[in-house]
C-alpha positions as protocol buffer text, in pm:
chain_id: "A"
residue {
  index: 1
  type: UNK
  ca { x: -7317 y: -11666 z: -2004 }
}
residue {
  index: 2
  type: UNK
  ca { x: -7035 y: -11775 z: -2215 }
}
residue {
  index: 3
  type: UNK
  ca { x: -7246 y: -11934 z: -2472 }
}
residue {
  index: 4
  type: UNK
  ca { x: -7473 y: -11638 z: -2520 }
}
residue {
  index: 5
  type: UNK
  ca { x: -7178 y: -11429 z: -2549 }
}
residue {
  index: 6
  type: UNK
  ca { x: -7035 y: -11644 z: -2837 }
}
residue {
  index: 7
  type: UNK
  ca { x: -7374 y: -11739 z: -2992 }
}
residue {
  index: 8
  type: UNK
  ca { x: -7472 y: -11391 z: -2986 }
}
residue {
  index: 9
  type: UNK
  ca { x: -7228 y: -11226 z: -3238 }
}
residue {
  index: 10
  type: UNK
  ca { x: -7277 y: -11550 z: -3446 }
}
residue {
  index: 11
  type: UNK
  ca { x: -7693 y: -11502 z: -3488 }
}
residue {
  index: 12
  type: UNK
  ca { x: -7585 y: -11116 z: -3579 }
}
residue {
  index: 13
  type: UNK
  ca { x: -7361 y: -11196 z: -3834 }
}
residue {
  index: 14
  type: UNK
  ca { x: -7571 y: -11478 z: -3977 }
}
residue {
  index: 15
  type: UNK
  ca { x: -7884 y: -11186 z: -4013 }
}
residue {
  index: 16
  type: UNK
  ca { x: -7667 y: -10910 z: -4172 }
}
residue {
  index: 17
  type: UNK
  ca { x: -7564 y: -11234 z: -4447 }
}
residue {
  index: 18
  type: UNK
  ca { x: -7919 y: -11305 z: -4481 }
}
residue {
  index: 19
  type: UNK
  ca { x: -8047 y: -10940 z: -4533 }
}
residue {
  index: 20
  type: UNK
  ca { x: -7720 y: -10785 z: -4713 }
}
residue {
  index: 21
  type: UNK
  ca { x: -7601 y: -11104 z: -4885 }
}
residue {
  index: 22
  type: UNK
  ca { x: -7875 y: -11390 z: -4951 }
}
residue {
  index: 23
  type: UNK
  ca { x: -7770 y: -11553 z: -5251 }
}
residue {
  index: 24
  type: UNK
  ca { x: -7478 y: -11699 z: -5035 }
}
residue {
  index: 25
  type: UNK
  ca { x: -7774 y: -11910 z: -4926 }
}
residue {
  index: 26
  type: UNK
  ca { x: -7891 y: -12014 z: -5236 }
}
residue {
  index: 27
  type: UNK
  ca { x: -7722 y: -12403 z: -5195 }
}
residue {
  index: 28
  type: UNK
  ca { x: -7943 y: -12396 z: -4855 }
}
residue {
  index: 29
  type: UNK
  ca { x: -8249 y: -12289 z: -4937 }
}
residue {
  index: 30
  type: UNK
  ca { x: -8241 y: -12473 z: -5317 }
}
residue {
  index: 31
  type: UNK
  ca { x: -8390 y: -12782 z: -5185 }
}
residue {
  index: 32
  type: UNK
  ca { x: -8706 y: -12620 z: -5090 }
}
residue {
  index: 33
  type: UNK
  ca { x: -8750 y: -12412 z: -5399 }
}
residue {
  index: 34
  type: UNK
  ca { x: -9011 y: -12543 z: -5675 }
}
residue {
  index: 35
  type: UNK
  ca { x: -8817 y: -12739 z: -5965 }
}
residue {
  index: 36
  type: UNK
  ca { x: -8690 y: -12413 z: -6176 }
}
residue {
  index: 37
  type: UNK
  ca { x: -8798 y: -12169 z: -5925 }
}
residue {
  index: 38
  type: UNK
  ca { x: -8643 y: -11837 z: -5823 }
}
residue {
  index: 39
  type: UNK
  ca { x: -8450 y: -11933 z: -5454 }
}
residue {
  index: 40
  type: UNK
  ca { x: -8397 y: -11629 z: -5337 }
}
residue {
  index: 41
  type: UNK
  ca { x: -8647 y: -11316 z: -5298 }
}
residue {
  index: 42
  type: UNK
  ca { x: -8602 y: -11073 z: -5572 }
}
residue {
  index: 43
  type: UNK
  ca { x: -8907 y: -10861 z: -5611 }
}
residue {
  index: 44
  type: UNK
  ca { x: -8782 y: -10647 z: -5339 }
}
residue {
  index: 45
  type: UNK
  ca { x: -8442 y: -10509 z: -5124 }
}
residue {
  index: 46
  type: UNK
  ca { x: -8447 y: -10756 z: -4794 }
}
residue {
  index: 47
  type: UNK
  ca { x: -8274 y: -10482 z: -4629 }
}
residue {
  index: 48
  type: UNK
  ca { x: -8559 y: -10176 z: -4761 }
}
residue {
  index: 49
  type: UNK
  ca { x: -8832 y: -10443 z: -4627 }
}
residue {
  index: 50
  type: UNK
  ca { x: -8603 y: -10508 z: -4314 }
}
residue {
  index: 51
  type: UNK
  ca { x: -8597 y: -10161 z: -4238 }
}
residue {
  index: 52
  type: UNK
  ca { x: -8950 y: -10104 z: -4272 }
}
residue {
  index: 53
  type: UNK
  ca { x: -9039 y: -10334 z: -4053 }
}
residue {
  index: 54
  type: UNK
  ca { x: -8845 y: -10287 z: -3819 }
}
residue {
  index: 55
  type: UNK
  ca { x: -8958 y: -9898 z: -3873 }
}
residue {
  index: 56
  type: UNK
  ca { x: -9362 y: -9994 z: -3830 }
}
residue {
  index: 57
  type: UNK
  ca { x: -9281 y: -10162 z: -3513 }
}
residue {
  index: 58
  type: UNK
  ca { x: -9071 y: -9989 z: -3363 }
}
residue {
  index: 59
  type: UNK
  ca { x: -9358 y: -9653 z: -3402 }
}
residue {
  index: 60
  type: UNK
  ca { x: -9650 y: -9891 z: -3300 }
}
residue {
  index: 61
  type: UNK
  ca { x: -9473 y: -9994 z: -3016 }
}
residue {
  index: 62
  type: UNK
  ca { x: -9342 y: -9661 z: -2915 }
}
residue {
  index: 63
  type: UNK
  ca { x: -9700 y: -9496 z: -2987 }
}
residue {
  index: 64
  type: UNK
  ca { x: -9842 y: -9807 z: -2721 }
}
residue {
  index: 65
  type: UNK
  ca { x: -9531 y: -9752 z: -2496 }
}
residue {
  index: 66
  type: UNK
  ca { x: -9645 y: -9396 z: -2476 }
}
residue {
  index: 67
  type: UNK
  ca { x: -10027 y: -9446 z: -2443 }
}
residue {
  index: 68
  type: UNK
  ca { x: -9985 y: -9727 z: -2194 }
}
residue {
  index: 69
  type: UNK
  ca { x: -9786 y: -9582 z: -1937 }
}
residue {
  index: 70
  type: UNK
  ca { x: -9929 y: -9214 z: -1922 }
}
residue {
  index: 71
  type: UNK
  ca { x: -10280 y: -9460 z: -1854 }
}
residue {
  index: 72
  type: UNK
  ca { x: -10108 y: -9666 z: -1568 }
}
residue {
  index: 73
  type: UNK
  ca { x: -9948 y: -9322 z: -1418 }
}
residue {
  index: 74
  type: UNK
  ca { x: -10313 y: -9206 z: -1419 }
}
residue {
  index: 75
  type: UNK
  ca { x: -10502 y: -9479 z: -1267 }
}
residue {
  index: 76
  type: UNK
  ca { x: -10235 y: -9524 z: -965 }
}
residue {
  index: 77
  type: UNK
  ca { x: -10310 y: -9166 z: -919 }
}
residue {
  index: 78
  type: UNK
  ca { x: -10568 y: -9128 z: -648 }
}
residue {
  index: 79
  type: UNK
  ca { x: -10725 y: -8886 z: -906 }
}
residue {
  index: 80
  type: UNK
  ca { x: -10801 y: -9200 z: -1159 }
}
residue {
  index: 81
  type: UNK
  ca { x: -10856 y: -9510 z: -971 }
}
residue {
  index: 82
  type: UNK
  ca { x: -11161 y: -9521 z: -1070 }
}
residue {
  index: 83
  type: UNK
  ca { x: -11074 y: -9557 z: -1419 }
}
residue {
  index: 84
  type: UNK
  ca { x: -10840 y: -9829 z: -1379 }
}
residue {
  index: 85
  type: UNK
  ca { x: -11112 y: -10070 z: -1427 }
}
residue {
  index: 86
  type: UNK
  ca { x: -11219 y: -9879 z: -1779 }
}
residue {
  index: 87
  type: UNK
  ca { x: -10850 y: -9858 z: -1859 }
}
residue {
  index: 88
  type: UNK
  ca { x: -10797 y: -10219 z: -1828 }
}
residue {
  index: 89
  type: UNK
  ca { x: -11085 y: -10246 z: -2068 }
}
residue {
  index: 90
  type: UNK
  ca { x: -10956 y: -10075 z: -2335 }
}
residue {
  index: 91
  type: UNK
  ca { x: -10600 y: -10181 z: -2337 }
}
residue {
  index: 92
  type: UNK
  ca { x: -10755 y: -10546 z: -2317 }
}
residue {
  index: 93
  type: UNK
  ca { x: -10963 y: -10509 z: -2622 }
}
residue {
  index: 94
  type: UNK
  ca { x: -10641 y: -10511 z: -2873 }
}
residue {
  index: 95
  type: UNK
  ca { x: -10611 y: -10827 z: -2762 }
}
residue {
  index: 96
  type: UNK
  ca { x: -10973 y: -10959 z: -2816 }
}
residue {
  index: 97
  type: UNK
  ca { x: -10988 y: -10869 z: -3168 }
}
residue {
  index: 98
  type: UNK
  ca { x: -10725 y: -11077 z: -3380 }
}
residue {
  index: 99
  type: UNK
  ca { x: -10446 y: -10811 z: -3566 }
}
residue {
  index: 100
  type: UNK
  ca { x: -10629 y: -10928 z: -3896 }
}
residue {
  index: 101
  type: UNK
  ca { x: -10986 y: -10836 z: -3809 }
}
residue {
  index: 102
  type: UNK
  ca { x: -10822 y: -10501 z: -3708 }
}
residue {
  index: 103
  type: UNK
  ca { x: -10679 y: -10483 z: -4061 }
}
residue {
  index: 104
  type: UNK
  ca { x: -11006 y: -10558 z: -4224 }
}
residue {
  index: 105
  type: UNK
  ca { x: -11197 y: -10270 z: -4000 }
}
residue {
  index: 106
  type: UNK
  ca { x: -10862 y: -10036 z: -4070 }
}
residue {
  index: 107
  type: UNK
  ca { x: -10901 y: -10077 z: -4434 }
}
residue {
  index: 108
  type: UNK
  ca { x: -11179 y: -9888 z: -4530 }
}
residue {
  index: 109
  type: UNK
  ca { x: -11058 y: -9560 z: -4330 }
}
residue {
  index: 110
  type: UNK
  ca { x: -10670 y: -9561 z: -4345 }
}
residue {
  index: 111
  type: UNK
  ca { x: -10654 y: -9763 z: -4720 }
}
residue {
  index: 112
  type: UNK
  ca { x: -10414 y: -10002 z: -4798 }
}
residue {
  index: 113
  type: UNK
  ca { x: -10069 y: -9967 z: -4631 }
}
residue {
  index: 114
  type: UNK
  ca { x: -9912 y: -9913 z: -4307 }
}
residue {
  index: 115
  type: UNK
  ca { x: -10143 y: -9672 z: -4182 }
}
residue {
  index: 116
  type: UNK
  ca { x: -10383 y: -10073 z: -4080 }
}
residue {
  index: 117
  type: UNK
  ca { x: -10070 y: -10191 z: -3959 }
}
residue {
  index: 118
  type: UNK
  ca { x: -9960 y: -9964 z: -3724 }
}
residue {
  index: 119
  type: UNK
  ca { x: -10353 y: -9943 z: -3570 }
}
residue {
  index: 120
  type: UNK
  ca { x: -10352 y: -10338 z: -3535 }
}
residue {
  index: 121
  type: UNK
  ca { x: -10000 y: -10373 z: -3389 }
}
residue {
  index: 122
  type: UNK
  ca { x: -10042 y: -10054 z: -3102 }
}
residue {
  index: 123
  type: UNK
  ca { x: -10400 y: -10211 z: -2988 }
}
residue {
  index: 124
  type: UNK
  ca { x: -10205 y: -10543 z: -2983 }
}
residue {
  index: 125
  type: UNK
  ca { x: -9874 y: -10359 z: -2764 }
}
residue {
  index: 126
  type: UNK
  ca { x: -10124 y: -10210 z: -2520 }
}
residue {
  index: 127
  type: UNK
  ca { x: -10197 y: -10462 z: -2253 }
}
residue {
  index: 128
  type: UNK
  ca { x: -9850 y: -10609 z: -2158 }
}
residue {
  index: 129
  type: UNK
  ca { x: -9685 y: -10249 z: -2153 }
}
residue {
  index: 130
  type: UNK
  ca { x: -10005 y: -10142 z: -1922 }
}
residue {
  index: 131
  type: UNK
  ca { x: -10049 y: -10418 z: -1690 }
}
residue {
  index: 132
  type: UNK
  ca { x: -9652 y: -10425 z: -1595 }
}
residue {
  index: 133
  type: UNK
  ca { x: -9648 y: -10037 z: -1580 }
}
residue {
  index: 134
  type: UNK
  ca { x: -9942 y: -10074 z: -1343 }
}
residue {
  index: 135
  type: UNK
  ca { x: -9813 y: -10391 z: -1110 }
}
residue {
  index: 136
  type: UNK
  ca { x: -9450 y: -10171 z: -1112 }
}
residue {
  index: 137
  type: UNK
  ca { x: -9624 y: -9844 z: -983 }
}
residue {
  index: 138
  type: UNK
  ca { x: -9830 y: -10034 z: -721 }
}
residue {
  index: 139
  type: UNK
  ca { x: -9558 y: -10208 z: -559 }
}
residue {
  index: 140
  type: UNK
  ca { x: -9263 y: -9972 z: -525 }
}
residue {
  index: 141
  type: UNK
  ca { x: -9051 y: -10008 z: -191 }
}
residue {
  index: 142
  type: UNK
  ca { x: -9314 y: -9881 z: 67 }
}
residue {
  index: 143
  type: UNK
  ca { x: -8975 y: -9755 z: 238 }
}
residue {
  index: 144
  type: UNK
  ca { x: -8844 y: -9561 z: -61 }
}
residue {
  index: 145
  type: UNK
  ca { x: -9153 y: -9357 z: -110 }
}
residue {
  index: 146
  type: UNK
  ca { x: -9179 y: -9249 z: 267 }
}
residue {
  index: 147
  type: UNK
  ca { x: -8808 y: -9106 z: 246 }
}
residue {
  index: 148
  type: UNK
  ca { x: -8933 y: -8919 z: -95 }
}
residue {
  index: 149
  type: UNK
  ca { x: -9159 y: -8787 z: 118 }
}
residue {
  index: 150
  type: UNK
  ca { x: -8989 y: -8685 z: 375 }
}
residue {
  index: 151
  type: UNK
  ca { x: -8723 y: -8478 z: 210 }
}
residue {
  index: 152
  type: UNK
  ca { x: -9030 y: -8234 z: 104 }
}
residue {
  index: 153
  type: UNK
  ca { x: -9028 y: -8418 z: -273 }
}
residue {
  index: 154
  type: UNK
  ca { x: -9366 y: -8300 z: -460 }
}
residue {
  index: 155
  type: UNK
  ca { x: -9565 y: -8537 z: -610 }
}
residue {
  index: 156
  type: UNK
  ca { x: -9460 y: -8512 z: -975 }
}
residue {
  index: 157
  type: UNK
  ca { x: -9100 y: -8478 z: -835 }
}
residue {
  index: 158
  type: UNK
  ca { x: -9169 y: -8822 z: -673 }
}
residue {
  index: 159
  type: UNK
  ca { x: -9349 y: -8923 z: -973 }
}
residue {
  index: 160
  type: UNK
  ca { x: -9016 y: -8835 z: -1217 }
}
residue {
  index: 161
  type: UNK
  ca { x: -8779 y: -8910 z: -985 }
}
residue {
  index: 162
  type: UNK
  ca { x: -8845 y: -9208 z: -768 }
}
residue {
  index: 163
  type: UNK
  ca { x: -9153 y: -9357 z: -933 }
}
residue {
  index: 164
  type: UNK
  ca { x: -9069 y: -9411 z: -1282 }
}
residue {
  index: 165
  type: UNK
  ca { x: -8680 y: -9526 z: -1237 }
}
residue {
  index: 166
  type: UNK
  ca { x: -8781 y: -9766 z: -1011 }
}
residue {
  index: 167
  type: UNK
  ca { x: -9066 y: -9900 z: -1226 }
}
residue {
  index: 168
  type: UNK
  ca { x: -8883 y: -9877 z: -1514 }
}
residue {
  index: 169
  type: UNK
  ca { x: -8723 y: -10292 z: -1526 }
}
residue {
  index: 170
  type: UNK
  ca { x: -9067 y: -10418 z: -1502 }
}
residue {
  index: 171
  type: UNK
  ca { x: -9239 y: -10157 z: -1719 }
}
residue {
  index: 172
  type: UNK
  ca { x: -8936 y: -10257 z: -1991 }
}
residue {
  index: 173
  type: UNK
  ca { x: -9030 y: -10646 z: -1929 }
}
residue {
  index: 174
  type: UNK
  ca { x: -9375 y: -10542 z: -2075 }
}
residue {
  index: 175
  type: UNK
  ca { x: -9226 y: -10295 z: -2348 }
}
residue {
  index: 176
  type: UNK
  ca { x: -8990 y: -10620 z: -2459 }
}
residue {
  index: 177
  type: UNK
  ca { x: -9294 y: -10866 z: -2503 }
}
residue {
  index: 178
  type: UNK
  ca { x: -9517 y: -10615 z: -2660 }
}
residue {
  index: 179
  type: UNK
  ca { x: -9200 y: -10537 z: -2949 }
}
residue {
  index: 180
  type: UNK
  ca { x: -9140 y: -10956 z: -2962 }
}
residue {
  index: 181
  type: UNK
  ca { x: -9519 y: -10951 z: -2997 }
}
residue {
  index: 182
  type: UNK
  ca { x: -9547 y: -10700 z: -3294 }
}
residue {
  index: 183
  type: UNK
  ca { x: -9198 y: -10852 z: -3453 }
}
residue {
  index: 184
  type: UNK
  ca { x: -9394 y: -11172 z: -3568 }
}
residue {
  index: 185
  type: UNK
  ca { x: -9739 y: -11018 z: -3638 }
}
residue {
  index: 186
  type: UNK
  ca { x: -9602 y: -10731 z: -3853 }
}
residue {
  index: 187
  type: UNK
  ca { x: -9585 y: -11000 z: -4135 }
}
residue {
  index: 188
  type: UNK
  ca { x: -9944 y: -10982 z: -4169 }
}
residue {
  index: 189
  type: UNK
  ca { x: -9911 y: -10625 z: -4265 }
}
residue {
  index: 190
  type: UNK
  ca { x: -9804 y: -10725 z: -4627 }
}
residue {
  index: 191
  type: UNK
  ca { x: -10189 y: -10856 z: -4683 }
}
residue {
  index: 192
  type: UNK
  ca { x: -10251 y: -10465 z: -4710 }
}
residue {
  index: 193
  type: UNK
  ca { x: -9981 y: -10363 z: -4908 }
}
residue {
  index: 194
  type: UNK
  ca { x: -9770 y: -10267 z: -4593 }
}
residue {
  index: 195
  type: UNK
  ca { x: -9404 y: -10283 z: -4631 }
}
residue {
  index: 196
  type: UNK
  ca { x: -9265 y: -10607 z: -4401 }
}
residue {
  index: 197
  type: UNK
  ca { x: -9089 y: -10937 z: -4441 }
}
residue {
  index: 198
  type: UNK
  ca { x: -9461 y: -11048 z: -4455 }
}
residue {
  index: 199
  type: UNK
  ca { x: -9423 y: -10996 z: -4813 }
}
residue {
  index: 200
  type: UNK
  ca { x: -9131 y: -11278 z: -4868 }
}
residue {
  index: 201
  type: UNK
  ca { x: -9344 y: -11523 z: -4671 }
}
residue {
  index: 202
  type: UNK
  ca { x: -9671 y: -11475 z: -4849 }
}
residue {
  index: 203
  type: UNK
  ca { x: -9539 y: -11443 z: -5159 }
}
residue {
  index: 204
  type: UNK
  ca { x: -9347 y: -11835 z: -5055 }
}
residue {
  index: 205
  type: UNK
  ca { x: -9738 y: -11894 z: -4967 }
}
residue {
  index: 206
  type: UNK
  ca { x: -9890 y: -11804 z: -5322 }
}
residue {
  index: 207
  type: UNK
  ca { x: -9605 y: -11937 z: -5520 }
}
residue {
  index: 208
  type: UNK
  ca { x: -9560 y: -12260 z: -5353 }
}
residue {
  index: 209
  type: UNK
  ca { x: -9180 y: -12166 z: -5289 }
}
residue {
  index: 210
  type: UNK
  ca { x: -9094 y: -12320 z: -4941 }
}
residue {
  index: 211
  type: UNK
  ca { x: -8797 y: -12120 z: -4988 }
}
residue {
  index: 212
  type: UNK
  ca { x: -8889 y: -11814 z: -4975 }
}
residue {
  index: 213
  type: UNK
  ca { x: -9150 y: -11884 z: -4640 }
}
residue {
  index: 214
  type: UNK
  ca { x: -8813 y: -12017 z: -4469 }
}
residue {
  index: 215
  type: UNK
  ca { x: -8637 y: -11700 z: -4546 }
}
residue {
  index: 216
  type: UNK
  ca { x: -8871 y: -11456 z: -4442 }
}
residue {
  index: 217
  type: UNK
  ca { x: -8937 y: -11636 z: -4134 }
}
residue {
  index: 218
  type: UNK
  ca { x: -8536 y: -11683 z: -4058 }
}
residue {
  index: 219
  type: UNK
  ca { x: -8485 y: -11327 z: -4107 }
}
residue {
  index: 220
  type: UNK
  ca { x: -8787 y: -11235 z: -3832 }
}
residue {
  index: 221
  type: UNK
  ca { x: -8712 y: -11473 z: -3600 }
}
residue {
  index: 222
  type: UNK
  ca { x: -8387 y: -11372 z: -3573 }
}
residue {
  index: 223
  type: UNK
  ca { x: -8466 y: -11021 z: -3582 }
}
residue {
  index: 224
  type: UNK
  ca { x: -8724 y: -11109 z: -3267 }
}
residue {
  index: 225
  type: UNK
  ca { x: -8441 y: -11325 z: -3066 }
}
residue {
  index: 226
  type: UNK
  ca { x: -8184 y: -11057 z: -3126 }
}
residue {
  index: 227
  type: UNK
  ca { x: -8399 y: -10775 z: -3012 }
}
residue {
  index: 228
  type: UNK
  ca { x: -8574 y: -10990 z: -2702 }
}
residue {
  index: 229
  type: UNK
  ca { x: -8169 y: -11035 z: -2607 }
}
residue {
  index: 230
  type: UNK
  ca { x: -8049 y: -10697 z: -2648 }
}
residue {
  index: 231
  type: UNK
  ca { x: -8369 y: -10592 z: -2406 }
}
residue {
  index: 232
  type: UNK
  ca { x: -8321 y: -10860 z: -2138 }
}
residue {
  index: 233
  type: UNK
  ca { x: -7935 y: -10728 z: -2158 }
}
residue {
  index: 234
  type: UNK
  ca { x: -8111 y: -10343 z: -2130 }
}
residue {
  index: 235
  type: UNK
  ca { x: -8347 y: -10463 z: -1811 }
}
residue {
  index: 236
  type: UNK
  ca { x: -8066 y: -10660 z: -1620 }
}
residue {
  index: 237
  type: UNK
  ca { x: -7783 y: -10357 z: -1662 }
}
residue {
  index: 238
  type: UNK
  ca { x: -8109 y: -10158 z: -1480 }
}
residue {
  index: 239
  type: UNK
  ca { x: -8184 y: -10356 z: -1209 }
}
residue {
  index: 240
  type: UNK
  ca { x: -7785 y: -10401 z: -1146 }
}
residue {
  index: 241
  type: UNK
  ca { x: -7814 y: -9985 z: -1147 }
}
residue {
  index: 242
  type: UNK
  ca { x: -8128 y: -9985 z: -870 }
}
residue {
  index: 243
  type: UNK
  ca { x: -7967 y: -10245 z: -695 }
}
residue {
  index: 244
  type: UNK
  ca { x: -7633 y: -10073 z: -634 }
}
């Protein structure tokens, strides 16, 4: 505990140096660059591509955070249990097809941009958001929902009330690995002219500049470990809540 509470602030401050304040990093990052290459990434603001990164995924995932649980509230209904199998089937298909073949089939009707982007990252958010929201609203306390019952609760007063706060640390577990999940393959956005810290590391790719791959893929890994923290911080403080 004490070493996440000192490394924390340390990984924060090292990703506001390497998105306000690169060329500090120059004397790292010079070894990897091409003999008389550009170190640093210049074409663009790290902090505007930061931002709209962080901007496409946090709509994808809200947009699958959204779509994901209003499916698992229906098919724990008794109303749609039968669709839970058909349900399961679409959420699972964002994972069979790979983000890029999304962007390839995205192309043609959206153009380039984020529009591709933010189709291939909310297919690929679906399944862990619905499968936890699903496995949380099928086990709640057996206990709990008898004495909702019995105070004359109705079912959407159950539903709002009881339900969804108690299923709310495991729905979040599945919220937190879909966002780690869309962190790293948002990068592949920049193939399509999407805004995203893709573009540093590709253009490292085409250029030959090690450098440049090494930043862009600091500056999202960090991004994804300081997010993935903040959430397991956001999921414990809950469960402290429901156990008190």
């Amino acid at each position: 505990m004490k070493i996440g509470l000192i490394l924390r602030p340390v990984l924060i401050a090292l990703l506001l140096a390497l998105v306000l304040w690169p060329e500090w990093f120059i004397p790292v990052f010079a070894p990897f660059a091409p003999d008389g290459g550009p170190v640093i990434y210049q074409r663009a603001s790290l902090l505007s591509l930061s931002l709209s990164h962080l901007g496409i995924v946090a709509l994808a995932s809200a947009a699958a955070t959204i779509v994901a649980v209003t499916l698992a509230i229906l098919v724990t209904r008794p109303v749609g249990a039968a669709f839970r199998p058909l349900s399961r089937t679409i959420t699972n298909m964002g994972q069979t097809f790979p983000p890029v073949a999304v962007l390839a089939l995205a192309v043609p009707a959206l153009g380039f941009g984020a529009g591709p982007t933010l189709v291939a990252l909310f297919l690929y958010g679906l399944l862990p958001i619905f499968e936890n929201a699903v496995t949380a609203l099928t086990n709640l306390p057996r206990a709990t929902m008898e004495a909702a019952r019995g105070i004359g609760l109705s079912r959407w007063q159950r539903l709002l009330r009881v339900e969804l706060p108690l299923a709310l640390p495991v729905t979040l577990t599945g919220v937190r690995l879909s966002i780690v999940i869309a962190l790293g393959t948002a990068t592949i956005g920049s193939t399509v002219a999407a805004r995203t810290l893709g573009e540093v590391i590709i253009a490292g790719l085409l250029t030959n500049n090690t450098a440049f791959v090494l930043q862009g893929g600091l500056i999202v890994g960090l991004f994804a470990v300081l997010i993935y923290d903040a959430l397991v911080q956001l999921e414990l403080y809950l469960l402290a809540r429901m156990g008190s």
